[in-house]
Short mmCIF file of C-alpha atoms in Angstrom, two decimals:
data_model
loop_
_atom_site.label_atom_id
_atom_site.label_comp_id
_atom_site.label_asym_id
_atom_site.label_seq_id
_atom_site.Cartn_x
_atom_site.Cartn_y
_atom_site.Cartn_z
CA UNK A 1329 -106.19 -104.66 16.04
CA UNK A 1330 -102.37 -104.61 16.01
CA UNK A 1331 -100.29 -102.99 18.72
CA UNK A 1332 -99.26 -100.14 16.36
CA UNK A 1333 -102.89 -99.45 15.41
CA UNK A 1334 -103.98 -99.43 19.05
CA UNK A 1335 -101.12 -97.03 19.96
CA UNK A 1336 -102.13 -94.58 17.25
CA UNK A 1337 -105.76 -94.69 18.38
CA UNK A 1338 -104.92 -93.99 22.02
CA UNK A 1339 -104.55 -90.29 22.74
CA UNK A 1340 -103.99 -90.27 26.52
CA UNK A 1341 -102.06 -92.77 28.66
CA UNK A 1342 -104.23 -93.65 31.66
CA UNK A 1343 -102.16 -96.39 33.35
CA UNK A 1344 -98.96 -96.00 35.37
CA UNK A 1345 -96.48 -98.89 35.59
CA UNK A 1346 -92.92 -99.52 36.70
CA UNK A 1347 -90.04 -99.91 34.27
CA UNK A 1348 -89.53 -103.38 35.80
CA UNK A 1349 -92.89 -104.52 34.34
CA UNK A 1350 -92.32 -103.15 30.83
CA UNK A 1351 -92.00 -106.67 29.34
CA UNK A 1352 -95.11 -107.93 31.13
CA UNK A 1353 -97.12 -104.86 30.07
CA UNK A 1354 -96.07 -105.25 26.46
CA UNK A 1355 -96.94 -108.96 26.59
CA UNK A 1356 -100.41 -108.08 27.89
CA UNK A 1357 -100.89 -105.65 25.00
CA UNK A 1358 -101.59 -102.44 26.94
CA UNK A 1359 -98.24 -100.69 26.51
CA UNK A 1360 -99.91 -97.98 24.38
CA UNK A 1361 -102.06 -97.04 27.41
CA UNK A 1362 -99.25 -97.07 29.99
CA UNK A 1363 -96.74 -94.48 31.15
CA UNK A 1364 -93.63 -96.04 32.70
CA UNK A 1365 -92.24 -94.41 35.85
CA UNK A 1366 -88.78 -94.61 37.38
CA UNK A 1367 -88.44 -95.67 41.02
CA UNK A 1368 -86.36 -92.61 41.92
CA UNK A 1369 -88.59 -90.30 44.05
CA UNK A 1370 -86.44 -87.27 43.21
CA UNK A 1371 -86.86 -87.71 39.45
CA UNK A 1372 -89.65 -85.59 37.93
CA UNK A 1373 -91.76 -87.86 35.65
CA UNK A 1374 -92.58 -86.76 32.12
CA UNK A 1375 -96.37 -86.83 31.71
CA UNK A 1376 -96.73 -85.82 28.07
CA UNK A 1377 -100.13 -87.04 26.81
CA UNK A 1378 -100.55 -88.92 30.10
CA UNK A 1379 -103.10 -88.68 32.92
CA UNK A 1380 -102.69 -91.83 35.04
CA UNK A 1381 -105.83 -92.95 36.82
CA UNK A 1382 -104.51 -96.32 38.09
CA UNK A 1383 -101.11 -97.89 38.70
CA UNK A 1384 -100.48 -101.62 38.12
CA UNK A 1385 -97.62 -103.77 39.43
CA UNK A 1386 -96.68 -107.43 38.90
CA UNK A 1387 -94.24 -107.76 41.82
CA UNK A 1388 -93.37 -106.32 45.21
CA UNK A 1389 -90.30 -104.57 43.77
CA UNK A 1390 -92.45 -102.99 41.04
CA UNK A 1391 -95.01 -101.86 43.60
CA UNK A 1392 -92.25 -100.27 45.73
CA UNK A 1393 -90.89 -98.44 42.67
CA UNK A 1394 -94.35 -97.14 41.83
CA UNK A 1395 -95.00 -95.81 45.32
CA UNK A 1396 -91.69 -93.95 45.25
CA UNK A 1397 -92.50 -92.51 41.81
CA UNK A 1398 -95.99 -91.45 42.91
CA UNK A 1399 -94.40 -89.28 45.62
CA UNK A 1400 -92.88 -87.20 42.82
CA UNK A 1401 -96.28 -87.01 41.13
CA UNK A 1402 -97.87 -85.54 44.26
CA UNK A 1403 -95.56 -82.52 43.98
CA UNK A 1404 -97.33 -81.54 40.77
CA UNK A 1405 -100.41 -80.66 42.80
CA UNK A 1406 -102.82 -81.27 39.89
CA UNK A 1407 -102.66 -85.08 39.79
CA UNK A 1408 -105.10 -86.80 42.20
CA UNK A 1409 -104.11 -89.70 44.43
CA UNK A 1410 -103.43 -92.76 42.21
CA UNK A 1411 -104.35 -96.23 43.57
CA UNK A 1412 -101.85 -99.06 43.05
CA UNK A 1413 -103.35 -102.38 41.84
CA UNK A 1414 -101.28 -105.54 42.32
CA UNK A 1415 -101.66 -108.07 39.43
CA UNK A 1416 -100.75 -111.75 39.33
CA UNK A 1417 -98.49 -112.77 36.47
CA UNK A 1418 -100.63 -115.90 35.87
CA UNK A 1419 -103.95 -114.11 35.23
CA UNK A 1420 -102.37 -110.77 34.21
CA UNK A 1421 -103.64 -111.07 30.65
CA UNK A 1422 -107.31 -111.26 31.75
CA UNK A 1423 -106.90 -108.33 34.16
CA UNK A 1424 -105.14 -106.24 31.49
CA UNK A 1425 -107.94 -106.97 29.03
CA UNK A 1426 -110.46 -105.67 31.58
CA UNK A 1427 -108.33 -102.56 32.14
CA UNK A 1428 -108.16 -101.98 28.37
CA UNK A 1429 -111.92 -102.23 27.99
CA UNK A 1430 -112.40 -99.68 30.76
CA UNK A 1431 -109.72 -97.32 29.38
CA UNK A 1432 -111.01 -97.44 25.82
CA UNK A 1433 -114.64 -97.28 26.93
CA UNK A 1434 -116.31 -94.50 28.86
CA UNK A 1435 -113.17 -93.45 30.74
CA UNK A 1436 -111.19 -93.20 27.54
CA UNK A 1437 -113.86 -91.18 25.77
CA UNK A 1438 -114.09 -88.85 28.78
CA UNK A 1439 -110.31 -88.36 28.90
CA UNK A 1440 -110.11 -87.67 25.17
CA UNK A 1441 -112.95 -85.17 25.49
CA UNK A 1442 -111.17 -83.45 28.42
CA UNK A 1443 -107.95 -83.29 26.42
CA UNK A 1444 -109.75 -81.68 23.49
CA UNK A 1445 -111.40 -79.15 25.82
CA UNK A 1446 -108.01 -78.30 27.34
CA UNK A 1447 -106.55 -77.78 23.85
CA UNK A 1448 -109.45 -75.51 22.89
CA UNK A 1449 -109.02 -73.49 26.09
CA UNK A 1450 -105.30 -73.05 25.42
CA UNK A 1451 -106.08 -71.89 21.89
CA UNK A 1452 -108.73 -69.45 23.13
CA UNK A 1453 -106.29 -68.07 25.70
CA UNK A 1454 -103.67 -67.41 23.01
CA UNK A 1455 -106.26 -65.72 20.81
CA UNK A 1456 -107.42 -63.61 23.78
CA UNK A 1457 -103.86 -62.45 24.50
CA UNK A 1458 -103.39 -61.48 20.87
CA UNK A 1459 -106.69 -59.57 20.86
CA UNK A 1460 -105.74 -57.69 24.05
CA UNK A 1461 -102.38 -56.69 22.60
CA UNK A 1462 -104.07 -55.47 19.42
CA UNK A 1463 -106.63 -53.57 21.46
CA UNK A 1464 -103.88 -51.94 23.53
CA UNK A 1465 -102.07 -50.87 20.37
CA UNK A 1466 -105.27 -49.36 18.95
CA UNK A 1467 -106.00 -47.64 22.26
CA UNK A 1468 -102.54 -46.08 22.35
CA UNK A 1469 -102.96 -44.95 18.76
CA UNK A 1470 -106.31 -43.25 19.44
CA UNK A 1471 -104.99 -41.65 22.63
CA UNK A 1472 -102.12 -40.19 20.62
CA UNK A 1473 -104.58 -37.98 18.68
CA UNK A 1474 -104.12 -38.57 14.99
CA UNK A 1475 -100.83 -40.43 15.49
CA UNK A 1476 -99.10 -37.55 17.25
CA UNK A 1477 -96.67 -39.03 19.78
CA UNK A 1478 -97.80 -36.86 22.73
CA UNK A 1479 -100.69 -34.38 22.96
CA UNK A 1480 -101.69 -31.87 25.62
CA UNK A 1481 -105.19 -32.51 26.95
CA UNK A 1482 -105.42 -29.87 29.69
CA UNK A 1483 -103.36 -27.02 31.06
CA UNK A 1484 -103.24 -24.05 33.43
CA UNK A 1485 -100.87 -21.27 32.36
CA UNK A 1486 -98.76 -19.56 35.03
CA UNK A 1487 -100.00 -16.25 36.39
CA UNK A 1488 -98.00 -13.78 38.49
CA UNK A 1489 -100.08 -11.81 40.95
CA UNK A 1490 -98.45 -8.64 42.36
CA UNK A 1491 -99.59 -9.72 45.82
CA UNK A 1492 -97.94 -13.15 45.57
CA UNK A 1493 -95.75 -14.06 48.51
CA UNK A 1494 -94.55 -17.30 46.92
CA UNK A 1495 -95.18 -20.83 48.14
CA UNK A 1496 -91.52 -21.91 48.31
CA UNK A 1497 -91.47 -22.03 52.11
CA UNK A 1498 -94.79 -23.88 52.08
CA UNK A 1499 -93.27 -26.62 49.89
CA UNK A 1500 -90.37 -27.15 52.28
CA UNK A 1501 -92.51 -27.24 55.45
CA UNK A 1502 -95.55 -29.10 54.06
CA UNK A 1503 -96.80 -30.05 50.59
CA UNK A 1504 -99.21 -28.83 47.91
CA UNK A 1505 -101.86 -31.07 46.33
CA UNK A 1506 -103.52 -30.62 42.96
CA UNK A 1507 -106.34 -32.68 41.44
CA UNK A 1508 -106.05 -33.11 37.69
CA UNK A 1509 -109.46 -32.42 36.05
CA UNK A 1510 -109.00 -35.13 33.39
CA UNK A 1511 -109.47 -38.88 33.22
CA UNK A 1512 -106.34 -40.89 34.00
CA UNK A 1513 -106.87 -43.00 30.87
CA UNK A 1514 -103.85 -42.63 28.59
CA UNK A 1515 -102.01 -40.00 30.69
CA UNK A 1516 -98.30 -40.27 29.83
CA UNK A 1517 -96.90 -37.37 31.85
CA UNK A 1518 -97.46 -34.06 33.64
CA UNK A 1519 -95.57 -30.77 33.29
CA UNK A 1520 -95.05 -28.25 36.10
CA UNK A 1521 -93.95 -24.64 35.67
CA UNK A 1522 -91.19 -23.21 37.88
CA UNK A 1523 -90.51 -19.47 37.80
CA UNK A 1524 -87.22 -19.81 39.72
CA UNK A 1525 -84.83 -22.66 40.51
CA UNK A 1526 -82.00 -22.53 43.07
CA UNK A 1527 -78.51 -23.40 41.87
CA UNK A 1528 -78.03 -26.15 44.44
CA UNK A 1529 -79.10 -27.44 47.83
CA UNK A 1530 -82.74 -28.23 47.01
CA UNK A 1531 -84.75 -31.16 45.74
CA UNK A 1532 -88.26 -31.22 44.28
CA UNK A 1533 -90.41 -34.23 45.18
CA UNK A 1534 -93.45 -34.94 42.98
CA UNK A 1535 -95.86 -37.82 43.62
CA UNK A 1536 -98.71 -38.96 41.34
CA UNK A 1537 -101.49 -41.19 42.71
CA UNK A 1538 -105.11 -42.23 42.14
CA UNK A 1539 -107.77 -40.54 44.29
CA UNK A 1540 -110.37 -43.33 44.33
CA UNK A 1541 -108.08 -46.24 45.27
CA UNK A 1542 -105.28 -44.21 46.94
CA UNK A 1543 -102.79 -46.27 44.93
CA UNK A 1544 -99.54 -44.63 43.94
CA UNK A 1545 -98.46 -44.25 40.32
CA UNK A 1546 -94.93 -42.80 40.45
CA UNK A 1547 -92.62 -40.53 42.42
CA UNK A 1548 -89.99 -38.11 41.13
CA UNK A 1549 -87.20 -36.88 43.45
CA UNK A 1550 -85.36 -34.31 41.32
CA UNK A 1551 -82.32 -32.29 42.43
CA UNK A 1552 -82.33 -28.61 41.54
CA UNK A 1553 -79.53 -29.12 38.99
CA UNK A 1554 -81.95 -31.03 36.72
CA UNK A 1555 -84.75 -28.45 36.88
CA UNK A 1556 -85.20 -25.39 34.66
CA UNK A 1557 -86.99 -22.09 35.23
CA UNK A 1558 -89.68 -23.06 32.73
CA UNK A 1559 -91.92 -26.03 32.07
CA UNK A 1560 -90.55 -29.34 33.44
CA UNK A 1561 -92.05 -32.54 32.00
CA UNK A 1562 -92.39 -35.48 34.41
CA UNK A 1563 -92.84 -38.57 32.22
CA UNK A 1564 -94.24 -42.04 32.94
CA UNK A 1565 -92.71 -45.26 31.58
CA UNK A 1566 -96.22 -46.50 30.71
CA UNK A 1567 -99.39 -44.53 30.13
CA UNK A 1568 -102.08 -44.84 32.82
CA UNK A 1569 -104.54 -47.56 31.84
CA UNK A 1570 -107.36 -49.59 33.33
CA UNK A 1571 -110.44 -47.82 34.58
CA UNK A 1572 -110.87 -44.08 34.30
CA UNK A 1573 -109.77 -42.57 37.61
CA UNK A 1574 -108.90 -39.17 39.10
CA UNK A 1575 -105.24 -38.28 39.49
CA UNK A 1576 -103.77 -36.35 42.41
CA UNK A 1577 -100.46 -34.51 42.15
CA UNK A 1578 -98.50 -33.81 45.35
CA UNK A 1579 -95.49 -31.48 45.31
CA UNK A 1580 -92.97 -30.75 48.08
CA UNK A 1581 -89.29 -29.84 48.38
CA UNK A 1582 -86.33 -30.49 50.63
CA UNK A 1583 -83.31 -28.38 51.43
CA UNK A 1584 -82.83 -24.81 52.62
CA UNK A 1585 -83.16 -23.27 49.15
CA UNK A 1586 -86.62 -22.26 47.89
CA UNK A 1587 -88.08 -23.76 44.70
CA UNK A 1588 -90.31 -21.28 42.85
CA UNK A 1589 -93.37 -23.35 41.92
CA UNK A 1590 -95.78 -21.31 39.76
CA UNK A 1591 -99.51 -20.88 40.33
CA UNK A 1592 -102.15 -20.38 37.66
CA UNK A 1593 -105.06 -17.97 37.21
CA UNK A 1594 -107.87 -17.99 39.82
CA UNK A 1595 -110.71 -20.40 38.96
CA UNK A 1596 -114.28 -20.79 40.17
CA UNK A 1597 -114.18 -24.48 41.08
CA UNK A 1598 -112.78 -24.99 44.57
CA UNK A 1599 -112.42 -28.70 43.90
CA UNK A 1600 -109.60 -28.16 41.43
CA UNK A 1601 -107.69 -25.47 43.29
CA UNK A 1602 -104.34 -26.24 44.89
CA UNK A 1603 -104.52 -27.24 48.54
CA UNK A 1604 -102.15 -27.77 51.44
CA UNK A 1605 -102.32 -28.93 55.03
CA UNK A 1606 -101.02 -25.48 56.00
CA UNK A 1607 -103.04 -22.37 55.15
CA UNK A 1608 -101.45 -20.01 52.62
CA UNK A 1609 -103.01 -16.86 51.08
CA UNK A 1610 -101.68 -17.52 47.56
CA UNK A 1611 -103.64 -20.81 47.33
CA UNK A 1612 -106.99 -19.06 47.58
CA UNK A 1613 -108.97 -20.27 44.51
CA UNK A 1614 -105.80 -20.81 42.46
CA UNK A 1615 -104.49 -24.03 40.91
CA UNK A 1616 -100.92 -24.94 40.15
CA UNK A 1617 -99.57 -24.09 36.70
CA UNK A 1618 -99.57 -27.54 35.08
CA UNK A 1619 -100.17 -29.37 31.83
CA UNK A 1620 -101.41 -32.93 31.30
CA UNK A 1621 -100.25 -35.00 28.30
CA UNK A 1622 -101.56 -38.23 26.79
CA UNK A 1623 -99.98 -40.44 24.15
CA UNK A 1624 -96.88 -42.53 23.88
CA UNK A 1625 -95.00 -42.78 27.20
CA UNK A 1626 -91.33 -41.86 27.26
CA UNK A 1627 -91.67 -39.25 24.48
CA UNK A 1628 -90.90 -35.63 25.29
CA UNK A 1629 -93.56 -33.17 24.09
CA UNK A 1630 -92.46 -30.50 21.66
CA UNK A 1631 -91.29 -27.20 23.15
CA UNK A 1632 -90.54 -28.90 26.47
CA UNK A 1633 -86.96 -28.13 27.59
CA UNK A 1634 -86.47 -31.35 29.57
CA UNK A 1635 -87.97 -34.73 30.45
CA UNK A 1636 -87.64 -36.28 33.92
CA UNK A 1637 -88.09 -40.02 34.50
CA UNK A 1638 -89.55 -41.33 37.79
CA UNK A 1639 -87.14 -42.32 40.55
CA UNK A 1640 -89.66 -44.82 41.95
CA UNK A 1641 -92.72 -46.60 40.52
CA UNK A 1642 -95.53 -46.96 43.06
CA UNK A 1643 -97.89 -49.17 41.07
CA UNK A 1644 -100.24 -50.93 43.48
CA UNK A 1645 -98.80 -49.32 46.61
CA UNK A 1646 -100.88 -47.30 49.08
CA UNK A 1647 -98.59 -44.54 50.26
CA UNK A 1648 -98.75 -41.47 52.47
CA UNK A 1649 -96.20 -38.70 52.27
CA UNK A 1650 -96.04 -36.46 55.33
CA UNK A 1651 -93.75 -34.12 57.30
CA UNK A 1652 -92.97 -34.15 60.99
CA UNK A 1653 -95.18 -31.61 62.75
CA UNK A 1654 -93.43 -28.63 64.41
CA UNK A 1655 -95.03 -29.39 67.79
CA UNK A 1656 -93.53 -32.90 67.62
CA UNK A 1657 -90.06 -31.57 66.78
CA UNK A 1658 -90.32 -29.04 69.60
CA UNK A 1659 -90.28 -31.93 72.11
CA UNK A 1660 -86.71 -32.87 71.21
CA UNK A 1661 -84.48 -33.70 74.20
CA UNK A 1662 -80.70 -33.76 74.54
CA UNK A 1663 -79.31 -37.33 74.76
CA UNK A 1664 -75.66 -36.51 73.93
CA UNK A 1665 -72.88 -38.89 74.96
CA UNK A 1666 -69.66 -36.87 75.33
CA UNK A 1667 -67.04 -36.22 78.04
CA UNK A 1668 -67.08 -32.52 77.17
CA UNK A 1669 -69.33 -30.27 79.23
CA UNK A 1670 -70.50 -27.53 76.82
CA UNK A 1671 -71.04 -23.94 77.86
CA UNK A 1672 -73.98 -23.54 75.50
CA UNK A 1673 -77.07 -25.46 74.45
CA UNK A 1674 -76.01 -27.93 71.74
CA UNK A 1675 -79.45 -29.34 70.83
CA UNK A 1676 -82.51 -27.15 70.36
CA UNK A 1677 -85.54 -26.55 68.14
CA UNK A 1678 -85.78 -23.50 65.86
CA UNK A 1679 -89.48 -22.66 65.94
CA UNK A 1680 -89.41 -20.02 63.19
CA UNK A 1681 -87.64 -22.39 60.75
CA UNK A 1682 -89.17 -25.74 61.83
CA UNK A 1683 -85.60 -27.04 62.10
CA UNK A 1684 -83.35 -28.68 64.69
CA UNK A 1685 -79.85 -27.52 65.64
CA UNK A 1686 -77.39 -30.17 66.79
CA UNK A 1687 -73.96 -28.60 67.43
CA UNK A 1688 -71.11 -31.18 67.51
CA UNK A 1689 -68.43 -31.22 70.21
CA UNK A 1690 -64.73 -32.10 69.95
CA UNK A 1691 -65.30 -35.64 71.26
CA UNK A 1692 -68.27 -37.95 71.57
CA UNK A 1693 -71.61 -37.54 69.83
CA UNK A 1694 -74.12 -34.72 70.22
CA UNK A 1695 -77.62 -36.12 69.88
CA UNK A 1696 -81.23 -35.07 70.16
CA UNK A 1697 -84.15 -37.51 70.44
CA UNK A 1698 -87.79 -37.10 69.43
CA UNK A 1699 -89.96 -39.74 71.07
CA UNK A 1700 -92.32 -41.80 68.83
CA UNK A 1701 -91.67 -39.57 65.82
CA UNK A 1702 -91.75 -42.40 63.25
CA UNK A 1703 -95.17 -44.00 62.78
CA UNK A 1704 -95.84 -47.67 61.95
CA UNK A 1705 -95.79 -48.34 58.22
CA UNK A 1706 -92.94 -45.91 57.47
CA UNK A 1707 -90.69 -47.18 54.67
CA UNK A 1708 -88.34 -44.21 54.20
CA UNK A 1709 -87.15 -41.15 56.09
CA UNK A 1710 -85.20 -38.16 54.77
CA UNK A 1711 -84.12 -34.64 55.71
CA UNK A 1712 -81.52 -32.06 54.71
CA UNK A 1713 -78.65 -30.70 56.78
CA UNK A 1714 -76.32 -27.69 56.47
CA UNK A 1715 -73.82 -25.80 58.63
CA UNK A 1716 -75.74 -22.58 59.26
CA UNK A 1717 -72.74 -20.24 59.47
CA UNK A 1718 -70.43 -19.10 56.66
CA UNK A 1719 -67.33 -19.76 58.81
CA UNK A 1720 -68.61 -22.91 60.48
CA UNK A 1721 -66.35 -25.94 60.76
CA UNK A 1722 -67.57 -29.06 58.92
CA UNK A 1723 -69.31 -31.83 60.82
CA UNK A 1724 -70.76 -35.30 60.31
CA UNK A 1725 -74.50 -35.88 60.64
CA UNK A 1726 -76.65 -39.01 60.78
CA UNK A 1727 -80.04 -40.38 61.82
CA UNK A 1728 -80.80 -43.24 64.17
CA UNK A 1729 -84.24 -44.85 64.47
CA UNK A 1730 -84.71 -46.94 67.62
CA UNK A 1731 -87.71 -48.76 69.14
CA UNK A 1732 -89.96 -46.49 71.16
CA UNK A 1733 -89.43 -48.46 74.38
CA UNK A 1734 -85.62 -48.24 74.27
CA UNK A 1735 -83.31 -45.91 76.17
CA UNK A 1736 -82.20 -43.21 73.72
CA UNK A 1737 -78.96 -42.37 75.51
CA UNK A 1738 -77.92 -46.04 75.64
CA UNK A 1739 -78.58 -46.34 71.89
CA UNK A 1740 -76.20 -43.42 71.27
CA UNK A 1741 -73.66 -44.86 73.73
CA UNK A 1742 -73.70 -48.14 71.80
CA UNK A 1743 -72.86 -46.23 68.64
CA UNK A 1744 -70.02 -44.39 70.39
CA UNK A 1745 -68.57 -47.59 71.86
CA UNK A 1746 -68.85 -49.99 68.87
CA UNK A 1747 -69.29 -47.67 65.90
CA UNK A 1748 -72.45 -49.54 64.87
CA UNK A 1749 -76.06 -49.39 66.02
CA UNK A 1750 -77.97 -52.14 67.78
CA UNK A 1751 -79.69 -54.77 65.56
CA UNK A 1752 -83.12 -53.37 66.50
CA UNK A 1753 -82.25 -49.86 65.23
CA UNK A 1754 -81.88 -48.28 61.76
CA UNK A 1755 -78.74 -46.20 61.18
CA UNK A 1756 -78.34 -43.90 58.16
CA UNK A 1757 -74.56 -43.72 58.25
CA UNK A 1758 -72.48 -40.59 58.63
CA UNK A 1759 -72.56 -37.78 56.04
CA UNK A 1760 -70.11 -34.88 56.10
CA UNK A 1761 -71.70 -31.46 55.76
CA UNK A 1762 -70.22 -27.98 55.47
CA UNK A 1763 -71.40 -24.39 55.18
CA UNK A 1764 -71.18 -24.26 51.40
CA UNK A 1765 -74.11 -26.53 50.55
CA UNK A 1766 -76.64 -28.83 52.20
CA UNK A 1767 -76.74 -32.62 52.01
CA UNK A 1768 -79.65 -35.06 52.10
CA UNK A 1769 -79.74 -37.87 54.64
CA UNK A 1770 -81.96 -40.86 53.82
CA UNK A 1771 -83.01 -44.09 55.49
CA UNK A 1772 -84.79 -46.73 53.39
CA UNK A 1773 -86.21 -49.72 55.22
CA UNK A 1774 -86.43 -53.14 53.55
CA UNK A 1775 -89.98 -53.44 54.91
CA UNK A 1776 -92.30 -51.04 56.75
CA UNK A 1777 -91.68 -50.60 60.46
CA UNK A 1778 -94.24 -52.42 62.59
CA UNK A 1779 -94.22 -50.23 65.70
CA UNK A 1780 -93.55 -46.56 66.59
CA UNK A 1781 -89.87 -45.59 66.72
CA UNK A 1782 -87.85 -42.77 68.25
CA UNK A 1783 -85.89 -40.44 65.97
CA UNK A 1784 -82.37 -39.41 67.00
CA UNK A 1785 -80.38 -36.69 65.22
CA UNK A 1786 -76.63 -37.18 65.68
CA UNK A 1787 -73.60 -35.00 64.99
CA UNK A 1788 -69.86 -35.32 65.60
CA UNK A 1789 -66.70 -33.41 64.73
CA UNK A 1790 -64.63 -34.30 61.66
CA UNK A 1791 -61.72 -31.92 62.34
CA UNK A 1792 -59.97 -30.52 65.39
CA UNK A 1793 -62.24 -27.50 65.36
CA UNK A 1794 -65.99 -27.18 65.93
CA UNK A 1795 -66.08 -23.38 65.82
CA UNK A 1796 -69.41 -22.00 64.58
CA UNK A 1797 -70.44 -25.52 63.57
CA UNK A 1798 -74.13 -24.82 63.90
CA UNK A 1799 -75.57 -27.91 62.23
CA UNK A 1800 -79.18 -27.27 61.17
CA UNK A 1801 -81.44 -30.16 60.07
CA UNK A 1802 -84.79 -29.44 58.40
CA UNK A 1803 -87.35 -30.79 55.94
CA UNK A 1804 -88.14 -34.00 57.85
CA UNK A 1805 -90.05 -36.07 55.28
CA UNK A 1806 -91.48 -39.57 55.79
CA UNK A 1807 -93.13 -41.96 53.34
CA UNK A 1808 -95.54 -44.41 54.91
CA UNK A 1809 -97.55 -47.33 53.57
CA UNK A 1810 -101.12 -47.25 54.78
CA UNK A 1811 -102.79 -50.06 56.71
CA UNK A 1812 -104.50 -51.28 53.53
CA UNK A 1813 -101.15 -51.92 51.90
CA UNK A 1814 -99.79 -53.73 54.96
CA UNK A 1815 -102.86 -55.99 55.04
CA UNK A 1816 -102.43 -56.70 51.34
CA UNK A 1817 -98.79 -57.73 51.94
CA UNK A 1818 -99.88 -60.20 54.59
#
């Protein structure tokens, strides 16, 4: 058999050799079975149609080149350790003939069979991916109900009871949860009805998650300027897929203004009534006014005045959204660092509003600290602030999170002295606030905090006057990853 015929018959190269021995390998007649490697250890070898089982060398220099090249092969992770066989140039022809008989015998047949199996598996994988894409397209088409882009699958119409007191204050101090009595399969968005929307100074926070796995789906943080006193459609970038699960909707708000979230008609099933961690008479056997839509994601349903995209996708995250309890805020202590001795109490807790007042002074920083307010796993912290007097002078407000074992007053003193917080603390930066409208202050951590932290609320003057500058901070909202999520990250 000629060299060309043997090369066409060989499908996989099973021998590794150095470029120095190319002439000797060709003379021995096994060049069609060999892959030639460069001696540079940093060069990545090309192993197309090659699976070296043995390396041969005719000299010490060739053996050294091969050992350097095999170091690069180890980085691939899928190639086993390759033994190096030293051959003598005098009897190299006999040894190469023995190697050829082994390579073209049982080992060769086994390698060719493995190569054919690998090709079949790659082909099956491509066919499987095509089938899954086709199945997904058919599934989306059936979920769209006769090719309609979006269809309503369930809804509760709003109902105004003469005895309603409104749940606006409940949204700002806690949250309202609603189970959706439909399967999550194909859900592309949810609509909520609002009977009143403030002009400014409020933000509606809506979170969608799975009940069974506690995984988050998406979160919408919507300022009042983007809401309407009607149905508001909260869309998803991709319809819910996978297994059929139960969806939970959680609604809260920030800011001093009240968002008028509508309730529906009373229903018999307590499981699907709206619930909150704080008791409220209007939630007795009544659900939220909502509608659930399936179909093509990113398409606004007809007769919907707006469509709101998520501000954060929570796919695969285990999250917990909670507010600071009033009894925790009531333990706030004054840790101000200022040369001015005030004649009035600058830091105090407003029990009837679940808010904190931190009045700035003409110099230094007024500060209040709440010990161990931030729990481990917290990834973001937010609240709203406003000057609670129509003639109040503007002020600057900020948050500082420090380790629970630190000295709160020294943390504030560091900020006064250097203008920056210590490396172990999280600082939100200063935000100017006036009496005309509230502002939101946010802290987003790159990773969840690992230990409890103290919360410090800071204020300082921005003008020469601090008259009536009653700075009120409320709506303390934290988002925390649960222990399951932290374990998954590790």
